[in-house]
Coordinates of C-alpha atoms in Angstrom, one line a residue:
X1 CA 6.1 14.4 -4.0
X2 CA 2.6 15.3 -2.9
X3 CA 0.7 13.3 -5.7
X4 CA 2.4 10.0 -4.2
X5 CA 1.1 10.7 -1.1
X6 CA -2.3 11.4 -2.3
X7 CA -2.1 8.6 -4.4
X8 CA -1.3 6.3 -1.3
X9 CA -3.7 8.2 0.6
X10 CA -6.9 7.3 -1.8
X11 CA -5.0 3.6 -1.5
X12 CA -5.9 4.0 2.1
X13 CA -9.6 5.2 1.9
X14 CA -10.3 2.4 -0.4
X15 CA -8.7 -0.5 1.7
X16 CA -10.7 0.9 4.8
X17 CA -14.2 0.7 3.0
X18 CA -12.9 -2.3 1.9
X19 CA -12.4 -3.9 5.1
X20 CA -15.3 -2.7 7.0
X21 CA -17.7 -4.1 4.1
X22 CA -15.9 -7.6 3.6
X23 CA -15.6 -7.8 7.8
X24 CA -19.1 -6.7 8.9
X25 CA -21.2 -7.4 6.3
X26 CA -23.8 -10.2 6.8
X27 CA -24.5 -13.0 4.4
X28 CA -27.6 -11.4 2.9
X29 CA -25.9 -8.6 1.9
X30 CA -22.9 -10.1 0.4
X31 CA -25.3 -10.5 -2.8
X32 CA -26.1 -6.8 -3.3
X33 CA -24.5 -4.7 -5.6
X34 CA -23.3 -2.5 -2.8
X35 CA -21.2 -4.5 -1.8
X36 CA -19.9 -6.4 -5.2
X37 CA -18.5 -3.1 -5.9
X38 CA -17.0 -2.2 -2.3
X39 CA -15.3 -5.3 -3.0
X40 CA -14.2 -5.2 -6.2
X41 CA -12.7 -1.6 -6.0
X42 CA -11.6 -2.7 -2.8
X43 CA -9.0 -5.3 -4.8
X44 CA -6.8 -2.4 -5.8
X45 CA -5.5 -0.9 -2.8
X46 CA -2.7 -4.2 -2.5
X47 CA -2.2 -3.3 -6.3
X48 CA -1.3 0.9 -5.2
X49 CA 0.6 0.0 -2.2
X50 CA 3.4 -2.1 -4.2
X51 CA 3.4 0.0 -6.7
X52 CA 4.2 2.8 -4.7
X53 CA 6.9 0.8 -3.0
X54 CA 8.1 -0.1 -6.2
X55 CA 8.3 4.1 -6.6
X56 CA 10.5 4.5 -3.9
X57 CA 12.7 1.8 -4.0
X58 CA 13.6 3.1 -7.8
X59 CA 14.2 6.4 -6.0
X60 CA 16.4 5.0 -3.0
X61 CA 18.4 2.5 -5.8
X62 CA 18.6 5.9 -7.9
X63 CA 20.1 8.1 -4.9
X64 CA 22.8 5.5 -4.1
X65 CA 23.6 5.3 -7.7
X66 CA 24.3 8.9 -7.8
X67 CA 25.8 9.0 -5.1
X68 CA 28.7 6.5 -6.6
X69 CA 28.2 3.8 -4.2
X70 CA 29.6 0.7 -5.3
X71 CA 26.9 -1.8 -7.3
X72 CA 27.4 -4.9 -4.2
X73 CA 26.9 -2.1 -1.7
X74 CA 23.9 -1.3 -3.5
X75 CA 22.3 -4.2 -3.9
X76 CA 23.0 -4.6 0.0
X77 CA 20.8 -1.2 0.6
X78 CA 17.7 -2.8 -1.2
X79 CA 18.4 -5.9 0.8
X80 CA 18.1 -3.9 4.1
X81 CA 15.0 -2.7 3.0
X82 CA 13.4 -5.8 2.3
X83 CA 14.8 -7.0 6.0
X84 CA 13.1 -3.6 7.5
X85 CA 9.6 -5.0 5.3
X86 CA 10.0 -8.8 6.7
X87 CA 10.6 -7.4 10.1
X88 CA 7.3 -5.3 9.9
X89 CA 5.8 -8.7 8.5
X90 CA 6.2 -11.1 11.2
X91 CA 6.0 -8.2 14.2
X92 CA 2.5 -7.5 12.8
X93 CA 1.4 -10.8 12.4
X94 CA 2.7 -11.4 16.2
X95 CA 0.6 -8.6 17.7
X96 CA -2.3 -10.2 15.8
X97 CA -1.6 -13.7 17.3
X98 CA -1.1 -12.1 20.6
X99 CA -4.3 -10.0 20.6
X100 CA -6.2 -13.1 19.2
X101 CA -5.2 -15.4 22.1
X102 CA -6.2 -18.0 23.2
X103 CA -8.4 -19.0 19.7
X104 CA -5.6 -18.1 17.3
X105 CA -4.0 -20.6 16.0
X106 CA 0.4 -21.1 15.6
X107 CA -0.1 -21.1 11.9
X108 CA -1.6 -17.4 12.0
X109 CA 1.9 -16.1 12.5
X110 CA 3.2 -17.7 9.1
X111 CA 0.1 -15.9 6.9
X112 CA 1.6 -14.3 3.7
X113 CA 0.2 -11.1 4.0
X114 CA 0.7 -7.5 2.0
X115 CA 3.7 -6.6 4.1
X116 CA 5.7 -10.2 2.9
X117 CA 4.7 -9.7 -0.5
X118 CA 6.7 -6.4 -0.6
X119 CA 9.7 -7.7 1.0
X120 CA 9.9 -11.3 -1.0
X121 CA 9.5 -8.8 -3.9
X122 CA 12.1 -5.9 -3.3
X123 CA 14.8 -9.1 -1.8
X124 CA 14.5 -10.2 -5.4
X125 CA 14.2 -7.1 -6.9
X126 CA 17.7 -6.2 -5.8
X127 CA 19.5 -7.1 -8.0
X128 CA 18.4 -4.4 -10.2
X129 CA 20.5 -1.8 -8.1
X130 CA 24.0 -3.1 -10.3
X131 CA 22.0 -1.1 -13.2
X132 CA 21.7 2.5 -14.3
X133 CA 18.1 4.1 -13.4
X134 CA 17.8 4.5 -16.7
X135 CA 18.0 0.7 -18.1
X136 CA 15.4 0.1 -14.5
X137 CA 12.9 1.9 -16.8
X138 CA 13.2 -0.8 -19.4
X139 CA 14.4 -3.8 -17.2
X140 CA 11.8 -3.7 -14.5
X141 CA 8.9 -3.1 -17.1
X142 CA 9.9 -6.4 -19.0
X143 CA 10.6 -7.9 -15.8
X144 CA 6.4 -6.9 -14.7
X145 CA 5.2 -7.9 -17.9
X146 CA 7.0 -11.2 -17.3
X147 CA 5.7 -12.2 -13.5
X148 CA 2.8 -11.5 -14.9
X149 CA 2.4 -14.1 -17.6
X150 CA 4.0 -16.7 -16.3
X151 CA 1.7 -16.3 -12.8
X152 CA -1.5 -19.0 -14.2
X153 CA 1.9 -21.3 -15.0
X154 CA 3.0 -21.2 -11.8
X155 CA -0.2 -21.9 -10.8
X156 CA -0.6 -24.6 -12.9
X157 CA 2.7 -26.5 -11.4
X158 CA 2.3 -29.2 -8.7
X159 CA 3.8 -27.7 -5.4
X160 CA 3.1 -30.0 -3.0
X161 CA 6.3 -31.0 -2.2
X162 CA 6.6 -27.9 -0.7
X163 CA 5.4 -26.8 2.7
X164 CA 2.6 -24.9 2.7
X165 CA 4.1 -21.9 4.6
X166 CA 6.9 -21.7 1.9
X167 CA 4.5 -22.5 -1.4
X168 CA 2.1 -19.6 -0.3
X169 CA 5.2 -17.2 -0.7
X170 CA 5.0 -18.2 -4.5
X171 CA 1.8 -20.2 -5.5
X172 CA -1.1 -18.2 -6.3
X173 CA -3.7 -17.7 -3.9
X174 CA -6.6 -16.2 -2.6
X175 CA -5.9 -15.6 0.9
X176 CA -2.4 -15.0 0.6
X177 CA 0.0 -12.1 -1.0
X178 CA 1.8 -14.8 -3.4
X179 CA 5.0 -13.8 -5.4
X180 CA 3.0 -14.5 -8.6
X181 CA 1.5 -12.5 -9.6
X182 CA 1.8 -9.5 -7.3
X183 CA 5.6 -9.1 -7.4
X184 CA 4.6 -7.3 -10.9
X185 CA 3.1 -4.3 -9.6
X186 CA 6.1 -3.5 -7.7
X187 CA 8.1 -4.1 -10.9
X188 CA 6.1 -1.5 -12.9
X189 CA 6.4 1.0 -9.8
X190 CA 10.3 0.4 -10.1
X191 CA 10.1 1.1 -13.6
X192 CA 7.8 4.1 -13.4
X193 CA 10.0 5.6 -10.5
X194 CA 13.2 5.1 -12.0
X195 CA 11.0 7.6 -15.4
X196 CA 10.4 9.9 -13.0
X197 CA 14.0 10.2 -11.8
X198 CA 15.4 10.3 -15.1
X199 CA 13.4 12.8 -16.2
X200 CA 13.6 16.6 -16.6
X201 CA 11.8 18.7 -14.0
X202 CA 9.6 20.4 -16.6
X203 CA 9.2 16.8 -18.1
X204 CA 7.3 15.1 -15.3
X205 CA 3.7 17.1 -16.8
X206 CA 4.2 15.1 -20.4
X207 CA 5.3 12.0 -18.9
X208 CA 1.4 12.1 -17.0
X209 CA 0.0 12.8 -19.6
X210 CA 1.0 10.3 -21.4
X211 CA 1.0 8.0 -18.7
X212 CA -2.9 8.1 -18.5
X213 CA -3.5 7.5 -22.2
X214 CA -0.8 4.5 -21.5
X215 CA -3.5 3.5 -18.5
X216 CA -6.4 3.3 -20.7
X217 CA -4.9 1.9 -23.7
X218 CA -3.7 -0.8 -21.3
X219 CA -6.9 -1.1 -19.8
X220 CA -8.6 -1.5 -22.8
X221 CA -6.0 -3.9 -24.3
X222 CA -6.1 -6.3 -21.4
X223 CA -9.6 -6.3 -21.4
X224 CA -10.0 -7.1 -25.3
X225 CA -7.9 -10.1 -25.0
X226 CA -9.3 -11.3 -21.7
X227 CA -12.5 -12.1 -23.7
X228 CA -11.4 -14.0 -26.2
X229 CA -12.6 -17.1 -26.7
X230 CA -8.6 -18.8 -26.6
X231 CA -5.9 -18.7 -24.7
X232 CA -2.3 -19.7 -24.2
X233 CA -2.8 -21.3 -20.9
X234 CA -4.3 -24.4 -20.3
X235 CA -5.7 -23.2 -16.9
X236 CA -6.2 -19.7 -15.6
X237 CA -8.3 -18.0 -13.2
X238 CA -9.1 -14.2 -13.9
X239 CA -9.4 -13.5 -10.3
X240 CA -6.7 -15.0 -9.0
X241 CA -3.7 -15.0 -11.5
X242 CA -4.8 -13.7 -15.0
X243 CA -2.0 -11.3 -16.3
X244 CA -5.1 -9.2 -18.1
X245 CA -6.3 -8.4 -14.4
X246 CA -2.4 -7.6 -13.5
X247 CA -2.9 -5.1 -17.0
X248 CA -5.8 -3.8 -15.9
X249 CA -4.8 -2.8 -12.2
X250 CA -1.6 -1.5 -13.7
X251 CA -3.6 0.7 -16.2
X252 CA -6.1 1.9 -13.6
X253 CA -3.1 2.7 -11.3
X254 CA -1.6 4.8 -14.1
X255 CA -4.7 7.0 -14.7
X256 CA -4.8 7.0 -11.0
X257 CA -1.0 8.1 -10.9
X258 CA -1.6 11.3 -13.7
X259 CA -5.0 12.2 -11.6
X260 CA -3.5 12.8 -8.6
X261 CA -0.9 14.7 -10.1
X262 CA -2.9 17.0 -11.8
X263 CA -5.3 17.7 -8.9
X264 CA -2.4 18.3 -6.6
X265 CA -0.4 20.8 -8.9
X266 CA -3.1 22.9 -10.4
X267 CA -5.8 22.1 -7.4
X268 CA -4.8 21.1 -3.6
X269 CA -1.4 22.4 -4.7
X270 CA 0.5 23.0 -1.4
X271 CA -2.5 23.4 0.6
X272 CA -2.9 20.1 3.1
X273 CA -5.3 17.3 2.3
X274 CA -7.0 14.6 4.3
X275 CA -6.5 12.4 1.5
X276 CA -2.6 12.9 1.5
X277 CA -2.9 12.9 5.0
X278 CA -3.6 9.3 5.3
X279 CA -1.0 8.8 2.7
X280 CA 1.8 10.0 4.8
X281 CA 0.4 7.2 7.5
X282 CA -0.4 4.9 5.8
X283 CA 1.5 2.0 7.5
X284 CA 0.2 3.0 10.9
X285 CA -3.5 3.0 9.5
X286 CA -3.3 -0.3 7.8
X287 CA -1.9 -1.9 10.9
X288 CA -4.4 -0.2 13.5
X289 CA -7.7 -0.8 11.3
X290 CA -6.7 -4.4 10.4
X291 CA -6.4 -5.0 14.4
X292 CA -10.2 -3.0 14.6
X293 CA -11.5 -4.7 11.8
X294 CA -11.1 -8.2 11.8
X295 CA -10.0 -8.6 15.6
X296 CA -12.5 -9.4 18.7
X297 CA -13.1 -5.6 19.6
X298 CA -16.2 -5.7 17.4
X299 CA -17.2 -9.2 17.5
X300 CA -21.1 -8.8 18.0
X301 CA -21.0 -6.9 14.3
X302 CA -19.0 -9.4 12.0
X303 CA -20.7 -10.9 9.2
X304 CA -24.0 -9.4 10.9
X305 CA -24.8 -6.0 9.7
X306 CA -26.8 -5.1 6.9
X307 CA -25.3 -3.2 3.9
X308 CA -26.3 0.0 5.2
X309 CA -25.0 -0.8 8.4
X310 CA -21.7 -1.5 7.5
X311 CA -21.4 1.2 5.1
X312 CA -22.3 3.4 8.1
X313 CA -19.6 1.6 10.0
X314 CA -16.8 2.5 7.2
X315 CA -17.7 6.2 7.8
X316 CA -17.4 5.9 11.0
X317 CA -13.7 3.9 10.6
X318 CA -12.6 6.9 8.2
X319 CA -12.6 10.0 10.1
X320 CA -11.4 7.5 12.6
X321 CA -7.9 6.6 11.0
X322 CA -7.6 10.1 10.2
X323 CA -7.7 11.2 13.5
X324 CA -5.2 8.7 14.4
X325 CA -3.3 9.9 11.8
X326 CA -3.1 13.7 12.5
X327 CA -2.1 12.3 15.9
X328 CA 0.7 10.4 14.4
X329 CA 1.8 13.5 11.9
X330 CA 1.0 16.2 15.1
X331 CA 2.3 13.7 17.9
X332 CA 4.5 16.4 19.7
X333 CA 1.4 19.2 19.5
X334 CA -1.0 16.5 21.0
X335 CA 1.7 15.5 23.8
X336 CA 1.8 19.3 24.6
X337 CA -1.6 19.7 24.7
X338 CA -2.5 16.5 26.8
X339 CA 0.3 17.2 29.2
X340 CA -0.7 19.5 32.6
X341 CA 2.2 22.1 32.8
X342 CA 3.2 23.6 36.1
X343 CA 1.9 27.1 37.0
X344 CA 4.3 29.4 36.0
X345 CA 6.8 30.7 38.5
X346 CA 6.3 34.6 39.6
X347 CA 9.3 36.4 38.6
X348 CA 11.3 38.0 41.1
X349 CA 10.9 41.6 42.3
X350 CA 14.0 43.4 41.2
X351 CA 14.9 46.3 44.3
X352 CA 16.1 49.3 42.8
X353 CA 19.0 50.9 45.2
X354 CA 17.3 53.9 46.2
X355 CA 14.1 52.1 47.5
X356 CA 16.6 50.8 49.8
X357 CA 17.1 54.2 50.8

Protein backbone atom coordinates (compact mmCIF):
# COMPACT_ATOMS: atom_id res chain seq x y z
CA UNK A 1 0.00 0.00 0.00
CA UNK A 2 1.78 3.08 -1.32
CA UNK A 3 0.03 5.72 0.98
CA UNK A 4 1.61 3.79 4.03
CA UNK A 5 4.81 4.18 2.72
CA UNK A 6 4.35 7.72 1.94
CA UNK A 7 2.85 8.22 5.07
CA UNK A 8 6.09 6.68 6.91
CA UNK A 9 8.13 8.37 4.45
CA UNK A 10 6.85 12.20 5.55
CA UNK A 11 7.41 10.42 9.25
CA UNK A 12 10.92 10.26 8.18
CA UNK A 13 11.49 13.87 6.72
CA UNK A 14 9.97 15.23 9.75
CA UNK A 15 12.16 13.25 12.43
CA UNK A 16 15.30 14.30 10.25
CA UNK A 17 14.53 18.18 10.49
CA UNK A 18 13.80 17.30 13.73
CA UNK A 19 16.96 15.96 14.83
CA UNK A 20 19.24 18.22 13.02
CA UNK A 21 17.43 21.41 14.73
CA UNK A 22 17.18 19.90 18.42
CA UNK A 23 21.17 18.48 17.91
CA UNK A 24 22.81 21.47 16.28
CA UNK A 25 21.01 24.22 17.27
CA UNK A 26 22.77 26.74 19.71
CA UNK A 27 21.22 28.12 22.84
CA UNK A 28 20.32 31.42 21.29
CA UNK A 29 18.38 30.02 18.81
CA UNK A 30 16.44 27.56 20.86
CA UNK A 31 14.06 30.72 21.61
CA UNK A 32 13.14 31.55 18.02
CA UNK A 33 10.14 30.56 16.52
CA UNK A 34 12.02 28.56 13.88
CA UNK A 35 12.87 26.33 15.90
CA UNK A 36 9.68 26.06 18.41
CA UNK A 37 7.95 24.78 15.46
CA UNK A 38 10.84 22.31 14.12
CA UNK A 39 10.36 21.02 17.37
CA UNK A 40 6.96 20.84 17.91
CA UNK A 41 6.08 19.17 14.50
CA UNK A 42 9.04 17.34 15.15
CA UNK A 43 6.96 15.44 18.20
CA UNK A 44 4.93 13.48 15.71
CA UNK A 45 7.14 11.39 13.89
CA UNK A 46 7.30 8.76 17.25
CA UNK A 47 3.45 9.17 17.08
CA UNK A 48 3.42 7.95 12.87
CA UNK A 49 5.94 5.35 13.38
CA UNK A 50 3.77 3.21 16.02
CA UNK A 51 1.01 3.83 14.44
CA UNK A 52 2.07 2.44 11.39
CA UNK A 53 3.39 -0.58 13.22
CA UNK A 54 0.26 -0.85 14.82
CA UNK A 55 -1.05 -1.08 10.77
CA UNK A 56 0.94 -3.95 10.12
CA UNK A 57 0.73 -5.94 12.94
CA UNK A 58 -3.30 -5.79 12.40
CA UNK A 59 -2.40 -7.00 8.87
CA UNK A 60 0.18 -9.81 9.96
CA UNK A 61 -2.57 -10.88 13.04
CA UNK A 62 -5.26 -10.66 10.08
CA UNK A 63 -3.21 -13.02 7.53
CA UNK A 64 -2.69 -15.68 10.15
CA UNK A 65 -6.26 -15.47 11.08
CA UNK A 66 -7.23 -16.29 7.62
CA UNK A 67 -5.13 -18.48 7.14
CA UNK A 68 -6.76 -20.73 10.10
CA UNK A 69 -3.82 -20.81 12.29
CA UNK A 70 -4.67 -21.81 15.71
CA UNK A 71 -5.38 -18.56 18.26
CA UNK A 72 -1.97 -19.82 20.75
CA UNK A 73 -0.02 -20.05 17.57
CA UNK A 74 -1.04 -16.73 16.81
CA UNK A 75 -0.47 -14.93 19.59
CA UNK A 76 3.14 -16.68 19.33
CA UNK A 77 3.63 -14.81 15.78
CA UNK A 78 3.02 -11.33 17.33
CA UNK A 79 5.28 -12.44 20.14
CA UNK A 80 8.11 -13.12 17.56
CA UNK A 81 7.70 -9.88 16.28
CA UNK A 82 8.05 -8.02 19.27
CA UNK A 83 11.36 -10.36 19.93
CA UNK A 84 12.62 -9.22 16.24
CA UNK A 85 11.73 -5.17 17.69
CA UNK A 86 13.67 -5.89 21.16
CA UNK A 87 16.47 -7.38 19.21
CA UNK A 88 16.68 -4.20 17.02
CA UNK A 89 16.38 -2.26 20.47
CA UNK A 90 19.33 -3.30 22.35
CA UNK A 91 21.63 -4.05 18.98
CA UNK A 92 21.08 -0.30 18.21
CA UNK A 93 21.63 0.94 21.39
CA UNK A 94 25.01 -1.27 21.46
CA UNK A 95 26.46 0.18 18.28
CA UNK A 96 25.67 3.56 19.95
CA UNK A 97 27.63 2.59 23.17
CA UNK A 98 30.32 1.16 20.99
CA UNK A 99 30.70 4.21 18.71
CA UNK A 100 30.48 6.55 21.87
CA UNK A 101 33.45 4.82 23.66
CA UNK A 102 35.20 5.57 25.88
CA UNK A 103 32.64 8.68 27.31
CA UNK A 104 29.53 6.64 27.07
CA UNK A 105 28.35 5.52 29.91
CA UNK A 106 26.93 1.43 30.89
CA UNK A 107 23.56 2.84 31.44
CA UNK A 108 23.37 4.12 27.74
CA UNK A 109 22.65 0.64 26.68
CA UNK A 110 19.35 0.33 28.91
CA UNK A 111 17.80 3.86 27.33
CA UNK A 112 14.03 3.19 26.38
CA UNK A 113 14.10 4.37 23.12
CA UNK A 114 11.29 4.33 19.94
CA UNK A 115 12.36 0.82 18.95
CA UNK A 116 11.46 -0.67 22.87
CA UNK A 117 8.37 1.27 22.96
CA UNK A 118 7.09 -0.77 19.83
CA UNK A 119 8.08 -4.07 21.09
CA UNK A 120 6.86 -3.57 25.05
CA UNK A 121 3.79 -2.48 23.03
CA UNK A 122 3.08 -5.27 20.30
CA UNK A 123 4.37 -8.17 23.42
CA UNK A 124 1.27 -6.86 25.14
CA UNK A 125 -0.65 -6.25 22.32
CA UNK A 126 -0.70 -9.94 21.52
CA UNK A 127 -3.10 -11.09 22.98
CA UNK A 128 -5.39 -9.49 20.60
CA UNK A 129 -4.44 -12.16 17.86
CA UNK A 130 -7.19 -14.86 19.83
CA UNK A 131 -9.81 -12.28 18.17
CA UNK A 132 -11.44 -11.83 14.83
CA UNK A 133 -9.99 -8.67 12.78
CA UNK A 134 -13.14 -7.49 12.94
CA UNK A 135 -13.77 -7.18 17.00
CA UNK A 136 -9.56 -5.58 16.74
CA UNK A 137 -11.41 -2.66 15.08
CA UNK A 138 -13.46 -2.16 18.28
CA UNK A 139 -11.07 -3.84 20.96
CA UNK A 140 -7.92 -2.03 20.16
CA UNK A 141 -9.67 1.48 19.78
CA UNK A 142 -11.12 1.10 23.39
CA UNK A 143 -7.95 -0.41 24.31
CA UNK A 144 -6.01 3.35 22.85
CA UNK A 145 -8.55 5.37 24.31
CA UNK A 146 -7.79 3.55 27.59
CA UNK A 147 -3.71 3.88 27.77
CA UNK A 148 -4.40 6.98 27.10
CA UNK A 149 -6.40 8.17 30.08
CA UNK A 150 -5.02 6.38 32.48
CA UNK A 151 -1.24 7.70 31.38
CA UNK A 152 -1.16 11.21 33.91
CA UNK A 153 -2.41 8.26 36.65
CA UNK A 154 0.32 6.32 36.08
CA UNK A 155 2.29 9.08 36.33
CA UNK A 156 0.85 10.19 39.28
CA UNK A 157 1.88 6.68 41.15
CA UNK A 158 5.01 6.38 43.30
CA UNK A 159 7.45 4.04 41.33
CA UNK A 160 10.35 4.12 43.11
CA UNK A 161 10.47 0.85 44.28
CA UNK A 162 11.17 0.04 40.94
CA UNK A 163 14.54 0.29 39.20
CA UNK A 164 14.90 2.92 37.03
CA UNK A 165 15.73 0.86 33.92
CA UNK A 166 12.37 -1.17 34.41
CA UNK A 167 10.04 2.13 35.63
CA UNK A 168 11.19 3.99 32.36
CA UNK A 169 9.52 1.09 30.32
CA UNK A 170 6.14 2.32 31.97
CA UNK A 171 6.41 5.76 33.83
CA UNK A 172 6.07 8.68 31.80
CA UNK A 173 8.88 10.46 30.63
CA UNK A 174 10.55 12.93 28.71
CA UNK A 175 13.53 11.22 27.56
CA UNK A 176 12.30 7.92 27.31
CA UNK A 177 9.62 5.93 25.01
CA UNK A 178 7.40 4.92 28.17
CA UNK A 179 4.50 2.39 27.80
CA UNK A 180 2.05 5.19 28.91
CA UNK A 181 1.14 6.81 26.97
CA UNK A 182 2.63 5.81 23.70
CA UNK A 183 1.51 2.21 23.67
CA UNK A 184 -1.90 4.04 22.38
CA UNK A 185 -0.81 5.04 19.14
CA UNK A 186 0.03 1.58 18.24
CA UNK A 187 -3.40 0.52 19.60
CA UNK A 188 -5.31 2.97 17.20
CA UNK A 189 -2.96 1.76 14.19
CA UNK A 190 -4.15 -1.90 15.19
CA UNK A 191 -7.49 -0.75 15.06
CA UNK A 192 -7.33 1.25 11.95
CA UNK A 193 -5.46 -1.69 10.18
CA UNK A 194 -7.59 -4.33 11.15
CA UNK A 195 -10.68 -1.40 9.17
CA UNK A 196 -8.76 -1.50 6.36
CA UNK A 197 -8.54 -5.31 6.19
CA UNK A 198 -12.10 -5.78 6.85
CA UNK A 199 -13.06 -3.62 4.39
CA UNK A 200 -14.26 -3.90 0.78
CA UNK A 201 -11.71 -2.86 -1.93
CA UNK A 202 -13.95 -0.14 -3.33
CA UNK A 203 -14.61 0.80 0.50
CA UNK A 204 -11.11 1.87 1.48
CA UNK A 205 -11.95 5.74 -0.57
CA UNK A 206 -15.11 6.26 2.08
CA UNK A 207 -13.36 4.93 5.00
CA UNK A 208 -10.63 8.10 4.26
CA UNK A 209 -12.82 10.14 3.89
CA UNK A 210 -14.35 9.74 6.72
CA UNK A 211 -11.27 9.15 8.51
CA UNK A 212 -10.13 12.84 8.07
CA UNK A 213 -13.41 14.38 9.20
CA UNK A 214 -12.83 11.75 12.25
CA UNK A 215 -9.12 13.53 12.50
CA UNK A 216 -10.41 16.93 12.80
CA UNK A 217 -13.32 16.37 14.84
CA UNK A 218 -10.88 14.67 17.18
CA UNK A 219 -8.52 17.34 16.97
CA UNK A 220 -10.86 19.76 17.73
CA UNK A 221 -12.53 17.79 20.59
CA UNK A 222 -9.27 17.15 22.36
CA UNK A 223 -8.39 20.57 22.09
CA UNK A 224 -11.80 22.04 23.56
CA UNK A 225 -11.46 19.98 26.60
CA UNK A 226 -7.70 20.50 27.11
CA UNK A 227 -8.66 24.18 27.99
CA UNK A 228 -10.90 23.84 30.37
CA UNK A 229 -10.52 25.24 33.40
CA UNK A 230 -11.13 21.37 35.34
CA UNK A 231 -10.03 18.23 35.19
CA UNK A 232 -10.29 14.74 36.38
CA UNK A 233 -6.77 14.37 37.33
CA UNK A 234 -5.18 15.70 40.07
CA UNK A 235 -1.82 16.08 38.15
CA UNK A 236 -1.14 16.09 34.52
CA UNK A 237 1.33 17.45 32.27
CA UNK A 238 0.10 18.29 28.54
CA UNK A 239 3.52 17.55 27.16
CA UNK A 240 4.27 14.69 28.69
CA UNK A 241 1.12 12.44 29.41
CA UNK A 242 -2.08 14.40 28.59
CA UNK A 243 -4.58 11.99 26.73
CA UNK A 244 -5.86 15.45 24.79
CA UNK A 245 -2.18 15.51 23.22
CA UNK A 246 -2.47 11.53 22.53
CA UNK A 247 -6.20 12.89 20.67
CA UNK A 248 -4.63 15.28 19.01
CA UNK A 249 -1.55 13.34 17.43
CA UNK A 250 -4.10 10.60 16.71
CA UNK A 251 -6.37 13.16 14.85
CA UNK A 252 -3.51 14.79 12.93
CA UNK A 253 -2.26 11.28 12.04
CA UNK A 254 -5.65 10.52 10.57
CA UNK A 255 -5.86 13.53 8.33
CA UNK A 256 -2.34 12.65 7.65
CA UNK A 257 -3.48 8.97 6.81
CA UNK A 258 -6.59 10.19 4.19
CA UNK A 259 -3.88 12.84 2.63
CA UNK A 260 -1.56 10.57 1.66
CA UNK A 261 -3.95 8.42 0.24
CA UNK A 262 -5.57 10.71 -1.92
CA UNK A 263 -2.33 12.24 -3.28
CA UNK A 264 -1.00 8.74 -4.02
CA UNK A 265 -4.17 7.35 -5.95
CA UNK A 266 -5.30 10.29 -7.90
CA UNK A 267 -1.58 12.10 -7.90
CA UNK A 268 1.89 10.21 -7.56
CA UNK A 269 -0.29 7.16 -8.29
CA UNK A 270 2.25 4.42 -9.28
CA UNK A 271 4.88 6.77 -10.29
CA UNK A 272 7.93 6.60 -7.61
CA UNK A 273 8.37 9.23 -4.87
CA UNK A 274 11.26 10.39 -2.73
CA UNK A 275 8.85 10.77 0.00
CA UNK A 276 7.74 6.97 -0.16
CA UNK A 277 11.18 6.29 -0.86
CA UNK A 278 12.35 7.04 2.59
CA UNK A 279 9.30 5.19 3.71
CA UNK A 280 10.28 1.95 2.40
CA UNK A 281 13.75 2.64 4.58
CA UNK A 282 12.86 3.98 7.05
CA UNK A 283 14.49 1.74 9.75
CA UNK A 284 17.93 2.09 8.07
CA UNK A 285 17.49 5.98 7.95
CA UNK A 286 16.46 6.39 11.54
CA UNK A 287 19.37 4.21 12.67
CA UNK A 288 22.18 5.92 10.38
CA UNK A 289 20.98 9.66 11.02
CA UNK A 290 20.58 9.14 14.86
CA UNK A 291 24.41 7.77 14.75
CA UNK A 292 25.19 11.33 12.39
CA UNK A 293 23.26 13.36 14.48
CA UNK A 294 23.76 13.08 17.91
CA UNK A 295 27.22 10.99 17.72
CA UNK A 296 30.94 12.58 17.74
CA UNK A 297 31.22 12.81 13.80
CA UNK A 298 29.94 16.42 14.08
CA UNK A 299 31.01 17.42 17.34
CA UNK A 300 32.41 21.04 16.55
CA UNK A 301 28.50 21.83 15.42
CA UNK A 302 26.27 20.65 18.39
CA UNK A 303 24.33 23.10 20.25
CA UNK A 304 26.56 25.72 18.14
CA UNK A 305 24.94 26.79 15.04
CA UNK A 306 22.59 29.43 14.43
CA UNK A 307 19.08 28.73 13.26
CA UNK A 308 19.95 29.22 9.81
CA UNK A 309 22.72 27.16 10.10
CA UNK A 310 21.14 24.19 11.28
CA UNK A 311 18.34 24.46 9.04
CA UNK A 312 20.93 24.49 6.28
CA UNK A 313 22.36 21.37 7.95
CA UNK A 314 18.87 19.39 7.80
CA UNK A 315 18.94 20.03 3.98
CA UNK A 316 21.92 18.84 3.73
CA UNK A 317 20.96 15.45 6.04
CA UNK A 318 17.89 14.99 3.61
CA UNK A 319 19.06 14.37 0.27
CA UNK A 320 21.56 12.65 2.39
CA UNK A 321 19.38 9.70 3.82
CA UNK A 322 17.83 9.50 0.53
CA UNK A 323 20.82 8.65 -1.06
CA UNK A 324 21.44 6.10 1.35
CA UNK A 325 18.31 4.97 0.83
CA UNK A 326 18.18 4.50 -2.98
CA UNK A 327 21.41 2.66 -2.18
CA UNK A 328 19.63 0.41 0.17
CA UNK A 329 16.39 -0.13 -2.26
CA UNK A 330 19.08 -0.31 -5.53
CA UNK A 331 21.88 -2.20 -3.51
CA UNK A 332 22.52 -4.89 -6.33
CA UNK A 333 22.58 -1.92 -9.29
CA UNK A 334 25.09 0.01 -7.11
CA UNK A 335 27.29 -3.29 -6.33
CA UNK A 336 27.32 -3.69 -10.19
CA UNK A 337 28.19 -0.51 -10.90
CA UNK A 338 31.02 -0.06 -8.21
CA UNK A 339 32.42 -3.48 -9.07
CA UNK A 340 35.42 -3.51 -12.08
CA UNK A 341 34.32 -6.41 -14.40
CA UNK A 342 36.93 -8.26 -16.33
CA UNK A 343 37.47 -7.47 -20.08
CA UNK A 344 35.46 -9.54 -21.94
CA UNK A 345 36.87 -12.67 -23.45
CA UNK A 346 37.35 -12.61 -27.50
CA UNK A 347 35.26 -15.31 -28.84
CA UNK A 348 36.79 -17.88 -30.67
CA UNK A 349 37.33 -17.96 -34.46
CA UNK A 350 35.16 -20.69 -35.75
CA UNK A 351 37.27 -22.50 -39.07
CA UNK A 352 34.96 -23.40 -41.72
CA UNK A 353 36.20 -26.85 -43.39
CA UNK A 354 36.92 -25.63 -46.72
CA UNK A 355 39.40 -22.87 -45.40
CA UNK A 356 41.13 -25.75 -44.38
CA UNK A 357 41.35 -26.69 -47.86
Amino acid sequence: MLYLDWLRGIAAVIMLQGHAFHSFTNKAGRDSSVYVLSQFVGGLPPAIFLFLTGVTLAFLMDSAQRKAIPPGRRVWIALKRSGYLFALAFAFRAQLWVFGQPSSPWTDLLKVDILNAMGLAIAALAVMSVFTTRDRVRLCAVLGVAIACVSPWVSALDWSVLPKALSAYVVPDYNFFSFFPWAAFLAFGVSAGSLIRVAHRDAIERIMQWSAIAGLVLIALARYFSDLPYSIYTKSDFWLDSPALVFIKTGIILVMLSSAYVWTRYSVGERWSWVAQFGTTSLLVYWVHIELVYGRWFWMWKENLTVNQAMLTAFVLIPVMLLLSLARTHWDRVRGFLTVSPPPEPAPVRIRAEDDR
